[in-house]
DNA sequence: GGCTTATCCTGGGCGC
DNA sequence: TGCGCCCAGGATAAGC
């Protein structure tokens, strides 16, 4: 499931291939995959436009196109944005196919159909098109501080794991990297967020940044449904210390990794190393 | 207001 | 082998 490092890896792949490419035609194979506007307008506005640059905010991919047009993608659980060379075989669950003038295709493949695309109409902004963008918290690399976490967590009784998944507190953290960051910071995921001490928040903040940067460097994770824009798997899964390791020995203390549910999400932790 | 739960959706894994 | 059930999870709405 794509989180920030996976989305960033996809963005870098798209940024290498897309700028300069012009959209010749668009096929929408699944109407649900287009969040805004209607299908006719989506196709009508994009046809003939050229890609300028590809940016990212949290887990959103922001594509700038010519004539002040844009496109936003959120991959959710199983979405993939792939560049396919001429004649390359398409994956099994293509929802939107964009034919480019250079012979390549940009395809939005999404098994579980949770992913969404938005068109940014001329004169509008990414934030106006996708209001959730303006509510996102700081990026976990560089912009995040312990003071920000302290302010957001103050008085919160919900678990720190659940709070970390809140995109208005930190943008881009998902289930995998929340578990990994909390393990490395030595903090139990079910502790109330508001109970964490300043020293723990500093440690957590530092570990979030390290985990995310390391995952980006390794090309993201390959847990389940993710591949980069070129269809290449990431390497982060070998680095995971707790996620997906229920019942296996902790790499630090050898005690068994436990799995619990917090707000309906699978949560992995070591009861010995995390307090 | 704060928090939890349900919902969306489909493929894979598992038990029978 | 085939069937049915459960599980995974990001964002959002609904409910407590």
PDB file of C-alpha atoms (C1' of nucleotides) in Angstrom:
ATOM      1  CA  UNK A   1       0.000   0.000   0.000  1.00  0.00           C
ATOM      2  CA  UNK A   2       1.628   3.203  -1.140  1.00  0.00           C
ATOM      3  CA  UNK A   3       2.724   5.615   1.580  1.00  0.00           C
ATOM      4  CA  UNK A   4       4.911   8.674   1.186  1.00  0.00           C
ATOM      5  CA  UNK A   5       8.157   6.867   0.174  1.00  0.00           C
ATOM      6  CA  UNK A   6       6.342   4.804  -2.448  1.00  0.00           C
ATOM      7  CA  UNK A   7       4.505   7.857  -3.792  1.00  0.00           C
ATOM      8  CA  UNK A   8       7.768   9.804  -3.918  1.00  0.00           C
ATOM      9  CA  UNK A   9       9.409   6.948  -5.850  1.00  0.00           C
ATOM     10  CA  UNK A  10       6.521   6.968  -8.326  1.00  0.00           C
ATOM     11  CA  UNK A  11       6.773  10.768  -8.632  1.00  0.00           C
ATOM     12  CA  UNK A  12      10.475  10.580  -9.469  1.00  0.00           C
ATOM     13  CA  UNK A  13       9.782   7.967 -12.135  1.00  0.00           C
ATOM     14  CA  UNK A  14       7.039  10.087 -13.678  1.00  0.00           C
ATOM     15  CA  UNK A  15       9.174  13.235 -13.526  1.00  0.00           C
ATOM     16  CA  UNK A  16      11.838  11.439 -15.579  1.00  0.00           C
ATOM     17  CA  UNK A  17       9.440  10.359 -18.326  1.00  0.00           C
ATOM     18  CA  UNK A  18       6.461  12.706 -18.525  1.00  0.00           C
ATOM     19  CA  UNK A  19       7.643  16.324 -19.020  1.00  0.00           C
ATOM     20  CA  UNK A  20       7.189  17.277 -22.661  1.00  0.00           C
ATOM     21  CA  UNK A  21       4.865  14.392 -23.459  1.00  0.00           C
ATOM     22  CA  UNK A  22       1.518  15.373 -24.992  1.00  0.00           C
ATOM     23  CA  UNK A  23      -1.765  13.575 -24.316  1.00  0.00           C
ATOM     24  CA  UNK A  24      -3.257  12.131 -27.516  1.00  0.00           C
ATOM     25  CA  UNK A  25      -6.216  10.222 -26.130  1.00  0.00           C
ATOM     26  CA  UNK A  26      -7.739   9.058 -22.859  1.00  0.00           C
ATOM     27  CA  UNK A  27      -9.708   5.897 -22.128  1.00  0.00           C
ATOM     28  CA  UNK A  28     -11.604   5.603 -18.865  1.00  0.00           C
ATOM     29  CA  UNK A  29     -12.298   1.970 -18.160  1.00  0.00           C
ATOM     30  CA  UNK A  30     -13.727   2.544 -14.690  1.00  0.00           C
ATOM     31  CA  UNK A  31     -15.764   5.694 -14.035  1.00  0.00           C
ATOM     32  CA  UNK A  32     -15.282   5.485 -10.232  1.00  0.00           C
ATOM     33  CA  UNK A  33     -11.564   6.179 -10.672  1.00  0.00           C
ATOM     34  CA  UNK A  34     -12.220   9.783 -11.754  1.00  0.00           C
ATOM     35  CA  UNK A  35     -13.217  11.837  -8.709  1.00  0.00           C
ATOM     36  CA  UNK A  36     -13.640  15.185 -10.486  1.00  0.00           C
ATOM     37  CA  UNK A  37     -15.165  16.444 -12.732  1.00  0.00           C
ATOM     38  CA  UNK A  38     -17.471  14.359 -14.978  1.00  0.00           C
ATOM     39  CA  UNK A  39     -15.832  11.989 -17.453  1.00  0.00           C
ATOM     40  CA  UNK A  40     -16.575  14.110 -20.518  1.00  0.00           C
ATOM     41  CA  UNK A  41     -14.934  17.196 -19.000  1.00  0.00           C
ATOM     42  CA  UNK A  42     -12.019  15.140 -17.673  1.00  0.00           C
ATOM     43  CA  UNK A  43     -11.237  13.815 -21.142  1.00  0.00           C
ATOM     44  CA  UNK A  44     -12.038  17.094 -22.899  1.00  0.00           C
ATOM     45  CA  UNK A  45      -9.717  19.202 -20.747  1.00  0.00           C
ATOM     46  CA  UNK A  46      -6.788  16.765 -20.778  1.00  0.00           C
ATOM     47  CA  UNK A  47      -6.726  15.883 -24.479  1.00  0.00           C
ATOM     48  CA  UNK A  48      -3.949  17.769 -26.261  1.00  0.00           C
ATOM     49  CA  UNK A  49      -2.276  19.016 -23.055  1.00  0.00           C
ATOM     50  CA  UNK A  50       1.417  18.429 -22.360  1.00  0.00           C
ATOM     51  CA  UNK A  51       2.968  17.374 -19.064  1.00  0.00           C
ATOM     52  CA  UNK A  52       5.217  20.039 -17.501  1.00  0.00           C
ATOM     53  CA  UNK A  53       6.303  18.690 -14.096  1.00  0.00           C
ATOM     54  CA  UNK A  54       5.319  16.215 -11.414  1.00  0.00           C
ATOM     55  CA  UNK A  55       5.219  17.185  -7.728  1.00  0.00           C
ATOM     56  CA  UNK A  56       4.070  15.493  -4.540  1.00  0.00           C
ATOM     57  CA  UNK A  57       2.298  16.564  -1.368  1.00  0.00           C
ATOM     58  CA  UNK A  58       1.770  13.870   1.271  1.00  0.00           C
ATOM     59  CA  UNK A  59       0.449  10.874  -0.635  1.00  0.00           C
ATOM     60  CA  UNK A  60      -0.946  12.974  -3.478  1.00  0.00           C
ATOM     61  CA  UNK A  61       0.811  13.188  -6.869  1.00  0.00           C
ATOM     62  CA  UNK A  62       0.382  16.607  -8.481  1.00  0.00           C
ATOM     63  CA  UNK A  63       0.918  16.823 -12.238  1.00  0.00           C
ATOM     64  CA  UNK A  64       1.287  20.244 -13.860  1.00  0.00           C
ATOM     65  CA  UNK A  65       0.094  20.379 -17.463  1.00  0.00           C
ATOM     66  CA  UNK A  66       0.138  23.049 -20.147  1.00  0.00           C
ATOM     67  CA  UNK A  67      -2.471  25.844 -20.258  1.00  0.00           C
ATOM     68  CA  UNK A  68      -2.684  25.998 -16.436  1.00  0.00           C
ATOM     69  CA  UNK A  69      -4.292  22.577 -16.288  1.00  0.00           C
ATOM     70  CA  UNK A  70      -3.337  19.842 -13.863  1.00  0.00           C
ATOM     71  CA  UNK A  71      -4.092  16.360 -12.701  1.00  0.00           C
ATOM     72  CA  UNK A  72      -3.994  14.960  -9.168  1.00  0.00           C
ATOM     73  CA  UNK A  73      -3.662  11.274  -8.313  1.00  0.00           C
ATOM     74  CA  UNK A  74      -4.098   9.462  -5.024  1.00  0.00           C
ATOM     75  CA  UNK A  75      -3.095   5.793  -5.165  1.00  0.00           C
ATOM     76  CA  UNK A  76      -4.851   4.810  -1.902  1.00  0.00           C
ATOM     77  CA  UNK A  77      -4.331   1.088  -1.294  1.00  0.00           C
ATOM     78  CA  UNK A  78      -3.502  -0.525  -4.579  1.00  0.00           C
ATOM     79  CA  UNK A  79      -3.223   2.214  -7.183  1.00  0.00           C
ATOM     80  CA  UNK A  80      -0.260   2.378  -9.569  1.00  0.00           C
ATOM     81  CA  UNK A  81       0.738   4.968 -12.157  1.00  0.00           C
ATOM     82  CA  UNK A  82       2.827   3.196 -14.749  1.00  0.00           C
ATOM     83  CA  UNK A  83       4.642   4.353 -17.866  1.00  0.00           C
ATOM     84  CA  UNK A  84       4.377   1.632 -20.479  1.00  0.00           C
ATOM     85  CA  UNK A  85       6.623   1.503 -23.522  1.00  0.00           C
ATOM     86  CA  UNK A  86       5.047   0.934 -26.927  1.00  0.00           C
ATOM     87  CA  UNK A  87       3.771  -2.637 -27.171  1.00  0.00           C
ATOM     88  CA  UNK A  88       4.283  -3.370 -23.473  1.00  0.00           C
ATOM     89  CA  UNK A  89       1.687  -5.611 -21.878  1.00  0.00           C
ATOM     90  CA  UNK A  90      -0.813  -3.828 -19.655  1.00  0.00           C
ATOM     91  CA  UNK A  91      -1.422  -4.930 -16.063  1.00  0.00           C
ATOM     92  CA  UNK A  92      -4.714  -6.608 -15.168  1.00  0.00           C
ATOM     93  CA  UNK A  93      -6.634  -3.749 -13.562  1.00  0.00           C
ATOM     94  CA  UNK A  94      -6.139  -0.684 -15.737  1.00  0.00           C
ATOM     95  CA  UNK A  95      -8.785   1.931 -14.837  1.00  0.00           C
ATOM     96  CA  UNK A  96      -7.555   4.889 -16.919  1.00  0.00           C
ATOM     97  CA  UNK A  97      -5.300   4.762 -19.977  1.00  0.00           C
ATOM     98  CA  UNK A  98      -3.601   7.903 -21.301  1.00  0.00           C
ATOM     99  CA  UNK A  99      -1.950   7.577 -24.724  1.00  0.00           C
ATOM    100  CA  UNK A 100       1.028   9.908 -25.180  1.00  0.00           C
ATOM    101  CA  UNK A 101       2.427  11.282 -28.431  1.00  0.00           C
ATOM    102  CA  UNK A 102       5.822   9.645 -27.831  1.00  0.00           C
ATOM    103  CA  UNK A 103       4.356   6.148 -28.134  1.00  0.00           C
ATOM    104  CA  UNK A 104       4.289   5.563 -24.399  1.00  0.00           C
ATOM    105  CA  UNK A 105       1.166   5.112 -22.285  1.00  0.00           C
ATOM    106  CA  UNK A 106       0.488   6.386 -18.792  1.00  0.00           C
ATOM    107  CA  UNK A 107      -1.837   3.895 -17.136  1.00  0.00           C
ATOM    108  CA  UNK A 108      -3.631   4.108 -13.803  1.00  0.00           C
ATOM    109  CA  UNK A 109      -3.889   0.527 -12.595  1.00  0.00           C
ATOM    110  CA  UNK A 110      -5.854  -0.085  -9.403  1.00  0.00           C
ATOM    111  CA  UNK A 111      -6.985  -3.496  -8.174  1.00  0.00           C
ATOM    112  CA  UNK A 112      -9.200  -2.362  -5.307  1.00  0.00           C
ATOM    113  CA  UNK A 113     -10.558   0.749  -7.049  1.00  0.00           C
ATOM    114  CA  UNK A 114      -9.932   3.031  -4.051  1.00  0.00           C
ATOM    115  CA  UNK A 115      -7.507   5.277  -5.941  1.00  0.00           C
ATOM    116  CA  UNK A 116      -8.756   8.495  -7.523  1.00  0.00           C
ATOM    117  CA  UNK A 117      -7.801  11.032 -10.221  1.00  0.00           C
ATOM    118  CA  UNK A 118      -8.826  14.698 -10.267  1.00  0.00           C
ATOM    119  CA  UNK A 119      -8.630  17.213 -13.094  1.00  0.00           C
ATOM    120  CA  UNK A 120      -7.463  20.710 -12.148  1.00  0.00           C
ATOM    121  CA  UNK A 121      -9.318  23.042 -14.477  1.00  0.00           C
ATOM    122  CA  UNK A 122      -7.636  26.145 -15.924  1.00  0.00           C
ATOM    123  CA  UNK A 123      -7.768  28.981 -13.401  1.00  0.00           C
ATOM    124  CA  UNK A 124      -8.216  26.617 -10.474  1.00  0.00           C
ATOM    125  CA  UNK A 125      -5.557  25.337  -8.058  1.00  0.00           C
ATOM    126  CA  UNK A 126      -4.664  21.898  -6.719  1.00  0.00           C
ATOM    127  CA  UNK A 127      -6.027  22.926  -3.305  1.00  0.00           C
ATOM    128  CA  UNK A 128      -9.330  24.184  -4.725  1.00  0.00           C
ATOM    129  CA  UNK A 129      -9.780  20.951  -6.643  1.00  0.00           C
ATOM    130  CA  UNK A 130      -8.805  18.659  -3.745  1.00  0.00           C
ATOM    131  CA  UNK A 131      -9.666  20.504  -0.492  1.00  0.00           C
ATOM    132  CA  UNK A 132      -7.926  17.811   1.600  1.00  0.00           C
ATOM    133  CA  UNK A 133      -4.588  19.092   0.245  1.00  0.00           C
ATOM    134  CA  UNK A 134      -4.870  22.354   2.173  1.00  0.00           C
ATOM    135  CA  UNK A 135      -5.541  20.483   5.422  1.00  0.00           C
ATOM    136  CA  UNK A 136      -2.420  18.312   5.243  1.00  0.00           C
ATOM    137  CA  UNK A 137       0.118  18.541   8.054  1.00  0.00           C
ATOM    138  CA  UNK A 138       3.851  19.098   7.462  1.00  0.00           C
ATOM    139  CA  UNK A 139       5.944  16.676   5.450  1.00  0.00           C
ATOM    140  CA  UNK A 140       7.775  14.224   7.743  1.00  0.00           C
ATOM    141  CA  UNK A 141      11.149  15.022   6.196  1.00  0.00           C
ATOM    142  CA  UNK A 142      12.521  18.415   7.087  1.00  0.00           C
ATOM    143  CA  UNK A 143       9.347  20.279   8.075  1.00  0.00           C
ATOM    144  CA  UNK A 144       8.236  18.143  11.034  1.00  0.00           C
ATOM    145  CA  UNK A 145       9.198  19.180  14.581  1.00  0.00           C
ATOM    146  CA  UNK A 146       8.666  17.736  18.055  1.00  0.00           C
ATOM    147  CA  UNK A 147       6.991  21.021  19.030  1.00  0.00           C
ATOM    148  CA  UNK A 148       4.421  20.530  16.244  1.00  0.00           C
ATOM    149  CA  UNK A 149       3.672  16.989  17.439  1.00  0.00           C
ATOM    150  CA  UNK A 150       3.416  18.225  21.032  1.00  0.00           C
ATOM    151  CA  UNK A 151       0.883  20.881  19.983  1.00  0.00           C
ATOM    152  CA  UNK A 152      -1.203  18.410  17.971  1.00  0.00           C
ATOM    153  CA  UNK A 153      -1.070  15.621  20.571  1.00  0.00           C
ATOM    154  CA  UNK A 154      -1.845  17.845  23.577  1.00  0.00           C
ATOM    155  CA  UNK A 155      -4.911  16.525  25.414  1.00  0.00           C
ATOM    156  CA  UNK A 156      -5.449  13.711  22.920  1.00  0.00           C
ATOM    157  CA  UNK A 157      -6.620  10.434  24.411  1.00  0.00           C
ATOM    158  CA  UNK A 158      -6.509   8.488  21.147  1.00  0.00           C
ATOM    159  CA  UNK A 159      -3.504   6.237  20.594  1.00  0.00           C
ATOM    160  CA  UNK A 160      -0.283   7.719  19.255  1.00  0.00           C
ATOM    161  CA  UNK A 161      -0.436   5.239  16.349  1.00  0.00           C
ATOM    162  CA  UNK A 162      -3.891   6.485  15.337  1.00  0.00           C
ATOM    163  CA  UNK A 163      -2.746  10.096  15.685  1.00  0.00           C
ATOM    164  CA  UNK A 164       0.237   9.447  13.397  1.00  0.00           C
ATOM    165  CA  UNK A 165      -2.120   8.184  10.682  1.00  0.00           C
ATOM    166  CA  UNK A 166      -4.016  11.493  10.823  1.00  0.00           C
ATOM    167  CA  UNK A 167      -2.853  13.289   7.647  1.00  0.00           C
ATOM    168  CA  UNK A 168      -3.689  16.701   9.146  1.00  0.00           C
ATOM    169  CA  UNK A 169      -1.001  16.099  11.797  1.00  0.00           C
ATOM    170  CA  UNK A 170       1.723  14.623   9.555  1.00  0.00           C
ATOM    171  CA  UNK A 171       1.307  14.184   5.782  1.00  0.00           C
ATOM    172  CA  UNK A 172       2.242  10.891   4.215  1.00  0.00           C
ATOM    173  CA  UNK A 173       2.588   8.451   7.104  1.00  0.00           C
ATOM    174  CA  UNK A 174       0.604   5.225   6.720  1.00  0.00           C
ATOM    175  CA  UNK A 175       0.323   1.984   8.601  1.00  0.00           C
ATOM    176  CA  UNK A 176       3.755   0.542   7.795  1.00  0.00           C
ATOM    177  CA  UNK A 177       5.899   3.549   8.631  1.00  0.00           C
ATOM    178  CA  UNK A 178       3.837   4.471  11.715  1.00  0.00           C
ATOM    179  CA  UNK A 179       4.606   1.037  13.193  1.00  0.00           C
ATOM    180  CA  UNK A 180       8.262   1.191  12.182  1.00  0.00           C
ATOM    181  CA  UNK A 181       8.794   4.714  13.558  1.00  0.00           C
ATOM    182  CA  UNK A 182       7.176   3.876  16.894  1.00  0.00           C
ATOM    183  CA  UNK A 183       9.296   0.734  17.239  1.00  0.00           C
ATOM    184  CA  UNK A 184      12.512   2.610  16.541  1.00  0.00           C
ATOM    185  CA  UNK A 185      11.485   5.325  19.020  1.00  0.00           C
ATOM    186  CA  UNK A 186      10.693   2.683  21.674  1.00  0.00           C
ATOM    187  CA  UNK A 187       7.105   3.884  22.118  1.00  0.00           C
ATOM    188  CA  UNK A 188       4.118   1.549  22.490  1.00  0.00           C
ATOM    189  CA  UNK A 189       1.587   2.328  19.722  1.00  0.00           C
ATOM    190  CA  UNK A 190      -1.429   2.096  22.059  1.00  0.00           C
ATOM    191  CA  UNK A 191      -0.284   4.820  24.436  1.00  0.00           C
ATOM    192  CA  UNK A 192      -2.507   7.933  24.476  1.00  0.00           C
ATOM    193  CA  UNK A 193      -0.887  10.538  22.234  1.00  0.00           C
ATOM    194  CA  UNK A 194      -1.326  13.229  24.861  1.00  0.00           C
ATOM    195  CA  UNK A 195       0.695  11.256  27.430  1.00  0.00           C
ATOM    196  CA  UNK A 196       3.979  11.315  25.501  1.00  0.00           C
ATOM    197  CA  UNK A 197       6.823  13.267  27.091  1.00  0.00           C
ATOM    198  CA  UNK A 198       8.840  15.907  25.227  1.00  0.00           C
ATOM    199  CA  UNK A 199      11.869  13.630  25.095  1.00  0.00           C
ATOM    200  CA  UNK A 200       9.776  10.848  23.535  1.00  0.00           C
ATOM    201  CA  UNK A 201       8.298  13.221  20.964  1.00  0.00           C
ATOM    202  CA  UNK A 202      11.791  14.381  19.976  1.00  0.00           C
ATOM    203  CA  UNK A 203      12.847  10.748  19.574  1.00  0.00           C
ATOM    204  CA  UNK A 204       9.695   9.927  17.591  1.00  0.00           C
ATOM    205  CA  UNK A 205      10.140  12.947  15.343  1.00  0.00           C
ATOM    206  CA  UNK A 206      13.750  11.992  14.590  1.00  0.00           C
ATOM    207  CA  UNK A 207      12.851   8.343  13.904  1.00  0.00           C
ATOM    208  CA  UNK A 208       9.956   9.271  11.582  1.00  0.00           C
ATOM    209  CA  UNK A 209      12.348  11.367   9.505  1.00  0.00           C
ATOM    210  CA  UNK A 210      15.003   8.640   9.434  1.00  0.00           C
ATOM    211  CA  UNK A 211      12.537   5.859   8.546  1.00  0.00           C
ATOM    212  CA  UNK A 212      10.938   7.857   5.730  1.00  0.00           C
ATOM    213  CA  UNK A 213      14.270   9.026   4.293  1.00  0.00           C
ATOM    214  CA  UNK A 214      15.662   5.506   4.419  1.00  0.00           C
ATOM    215  CA  UNK A 215      12.563   4.100   2.724  1.00  0.00           C
ATOM    216  CA  UNK A 216      12.760   6.717  -0.043  1.00  0.00           C
ATOM    217  CA  UNK A 217      16.428   5.860  -0.566  1.00  0.00           C
ATOM    218  CA  UNK A 218      15.480   2.184  -0.923  1.00  0.00           C
ATOM    219  CA  UNK A 219      12.696   2.924  -3.414  1.00  0.00           C
ATOM    220  CA  UNK A 220       9.826   2.313  -1.013  1.00  0.00           C
ATOM    221  CA  UNK A 221       8.285  -0.917   0.129  1.00  0.00           C
ATOM    222  CA  UNK A 222       7.059  -3.874  -1.904  1.00  0.00           C
ATOM    223  CA  UNK A 223       4.583  -5.029   0.726  1.00  0.00           C
ATOM    224  CA  UNK A 224       1.585  -6.198  -1.296  1.00  0.00           C
ATOM    225  CA  UNK A 225       0.527  -3.934  -4.133  1.00  0.00           C
ATOM    226  CA  UNK A 226       3.237  -1.416  -4.801  1.00  0.00           C
ATOM    227  CA  UNK A 227       5.661  -0.874  -7.701  1.00  0.00           C
ATOM    228  CA  UNK A 228       7.287   2.296  -9.033  1.00  0.00           C
ATOM    229  CA  UNK A 229       6.281   4.117 -12.218  1.00  0.00           C
ATOM    230  CA  UNK A 230       8.653   1.845 -14.148  1.00  0.00           C
ATOM    231  CA  UNK A 231       7.043  -1.230 -12.558  1.00  0.00           C
ATOM    232  CA  UNK A 232      10.057  -1.917 -10.324  1.00  0.00           C
ATOM    233  CA  UNK A 233       9.657  -3.261  -6.779  1.00  0.00           C
ATOM    234  CA  UNK A 234      11.097  -1.388  -3.770  1.00  0.00           C
ATOM    235  CA  UNK A 235      13.507  -2.810  -1.213  1.00  0.00           C
ATOM    236  CA  UNK A 236      12.210  -1.452   2.083  1.00  0.00           C
ATOM    237  CA  UNK A 237      10.496  -4.672   3.146  1.00  0.00           C
ATOM    238  CA  UNK A 238      13.835  -6.206   4.101  1.00  0.00           C
ATOM    239  CA  UNK A 239      14.323  -3.282   6.489  1.00  0.00           C
ATOM    240  CA  UNK A 240      10.971  -3.637   8.328  1.00  0.00           C
ATOM    241  CA  UNK A 241      11.555  -4.422  12.001  1.00  0.00           C
ATOM    242  CA  UNK A 242       7.967  -5.031  13.104  1.00  0.00           C
ATOM    243  CA  UNK A 243       5.457  -4.540  10.271  1.00  0.00           C
ATOM    244  CA  UNK A 244       4.118  -7.855   8.991  1.00  0.00           C
ATOM    245  CA  UNK A 245       6.266  -9.814  11.476  1.00  0.00           C
ATOM    246  CA  UNK A 246       3.602 -11.042  13.909  1.00  0.00           C
ATOM    247  CA  UNK A 247       4.934 -13.955  15.981  1.00  0.00           C
ATOM    248  CA  UNK A 248       8.479 -13.559  14.662  1.00  0.00           C
ATOM    249  CA  UNK A 249      11.347 -12.720  17.055  1.00  0.00           C
ATOM    250  CA  UNK A 250      12.111  -9.042  17.626  1.00  0.00           C
ATOM    251  CA  UNK A 251      15.391  -8.154  15.893  1.00  0.00           C
ATOM    252  CA  UNK A 252      16.551  -6.421  19.101  1.00  0.00           C
ATOM    253  CA  UNK A 253      15.393  -8.557  22.059  1.00  0.00           C
ATOM    254  CA  UNK A 254      14.185 -11.786  20.358  1.00  0.00           C
ATOM    255  CA  UNK A 255      10.767 -11.588  22.076  1.00  0.00           C
ATOM    256  CA  UNK A 256       7.743 -12.289  19.883  1.00  0.00           C
ATOM    257  CA  UNK A 257       6.329  -9.391  17.822  1.00  0.00           C
ATOM    258  CA  UNK A 258       2.671  -8.799  18.667  1.00  0.00           C
ATOM    259  CA  UNK A 259      -0.184  -7.606  16.503  1.00  0.00           C
ATOM    260  CA  UNK A 260      -3.168  -5.689  17.831  1.00  0.00           C
ATOM    261  CA  UNK A 261      -5.938  -3.606  16.251  1.00  0.00           C
ATOM    262  CA  UNK A 262      -6.020   0.132  16.844  1.00  0.00           C
ATOM    263  CA  UNK A 263      -8.916   2.036  15.278  1.00  0.00           C
ATOM    264  CA  UNK A 264      -9.423  -0.927  12.987  1.00  0.00           C
ATOM    265  CA  UNK A 265      -5.816  -0.943  11.763  1.00  0.00           C
ATOM    266  CA  UNK A 266      -3.331  -3.791  12.197  1.00  0.00           C
ATOM    267  CA  UNK A 267      -0.592  -2.611  14.524  1.00  0.00           C
ATOM    268  CA  UNK A 268       2.700  -4.439  15.094  1.00  0.00           C
ATOM    269  CA  UNK A 269       4.993  -3.837  18.064  1.00  0.00           C
ATOM    270  CA  UNK A 270       7.462  -5.428  20.478  1.00  0.00           C
ATOM    271  CA  UNK A 271       6.036  -5.464  24.036  1.00  0.00           C
ATOM    272  CA  UNK A 272       9.569  -5.599  25.446  1.00  0.00           C
ATOM    273  CA  UNK A 273      11.307  -2.842  23.437  1.00  0.00           C
ATOM    274  CA  UNK A 274       8.346  -0.435  23.295  1.00  0.00           C
ATOM    275  CA  UNK A 275       7.124   1.191  26.516  1.00  0.00           C
TER     276      UNK A 275
ATOM    277  C1'  DG B   1     -15.690  18.179  19.889  1.00  0.00           C
ATOM    278  C1'  DG B   2     -13.287  13.930  20.101  1.00  0.00           C
ATOM    279  C1'  DC B   3     -13.103   9.480  19.021  1.00  0.00           C
ATOM    280  C1'  DT B   4     -14.452   4.942  16.979  1.00  0.00           C
ATOM    281  C1'  DT B   5     -16.638   2.272  13.571  1.00  0.00           C
ATOM    282  C1'  DA B   6     -18.502   1.335   9.004  1.00  0.00           C
ATOM    283  C1'  DT B   7     -18.030   1.778   4.252  1.00  0.00           C
ATOM    284  C1'  DC B   8     -15.999   1.484  -0.198  1.00  0.00           C
ATOM    285  C1'  DC B   9     -13.551  -2.736  -3.159  1.00  0.00           C
ATOM    286  C1'  DT B  10     -11.177  -6.932  -4.816  1.00  0.00           C
ATOM    287  C1'  DG B  11      -7.655 -10.592  -4.701  1.00  0.00           C
ATOM    288  C1'  DG B  12      -5.295 -13.784  -1.908  1.00  0.00           C
ATOM    289  C1'  DG B  13      -5.178 -16.994   1.791  1.00  0.00           C
ATOM    290  C1'  DC B  14      -7.290 -20.291   4.465  1.00  0.00           C
ATOM    291  C1'  DG B  15     -10.517 -23.832   6.083  1.00  0.00           C
ATOM    292  C1'  DC B  16     -13.857 -27.094   4.969  1.00  0.00           C
TER     293       DC B  16
ATOM    294  C1'  DT C   1     -10.819 -28.935  -6.697  1.00  0.00           C
ATOM    295  C1'  DG C   2     -14.066 -25.609  -5.573  1.00  0.00           C
ATOM    296  C1'  DC C   3     -16.607 -22.852  -2.629  1.00  0.00           C
ATOM    297  C1'  DG C   4     -17.247 -19.371   0.931  1.00  0.00           C
ATOM    298  C1'  DC C   5     -15.459 -16.521   4.382  1.00  0.00           C
ATOM    299  C1'  DC C   6     -12.112 -13.304   6.221  1.00  0.00           C
ATOM    300  C1'  DC C   7      -8.558  -9.946   5.868  1.00  0.00           C
ATOM    301  C1'  DA C   8      -5.847  -6.075   4.131  1.00  0.00           C
ATOM    302  C1'  DG C   9      -6.155  -0.624   4.318  1.00  0.00           C
ATOM    303  C1'  DG C  10      -6.675   5.389   3.133  1.00  0.00           C
ATOM    304  C1'  DA C  11     -10.031   8.539   3.376  1.00  0.00           C
ATOM    305  C1'  DT C  12     -14.462   9.909   4.694  1.00  0.00           C
ATOM    306  C1'  DA C  13     -19.115   9.719   6.615  1.00  0.00           C
ATOM    307  C1'  DA C  14     -21.884   8.333  10.257  1.00  0.00           C
ATOM    308  C1'  DG C  15     -22.685   7.368  14.881  1.00  0.00           C
ATOM    309  C1'  DC C  16     -21.647   7.310  19.776  1.00  0.00           C
TER     310       DC C  16
END
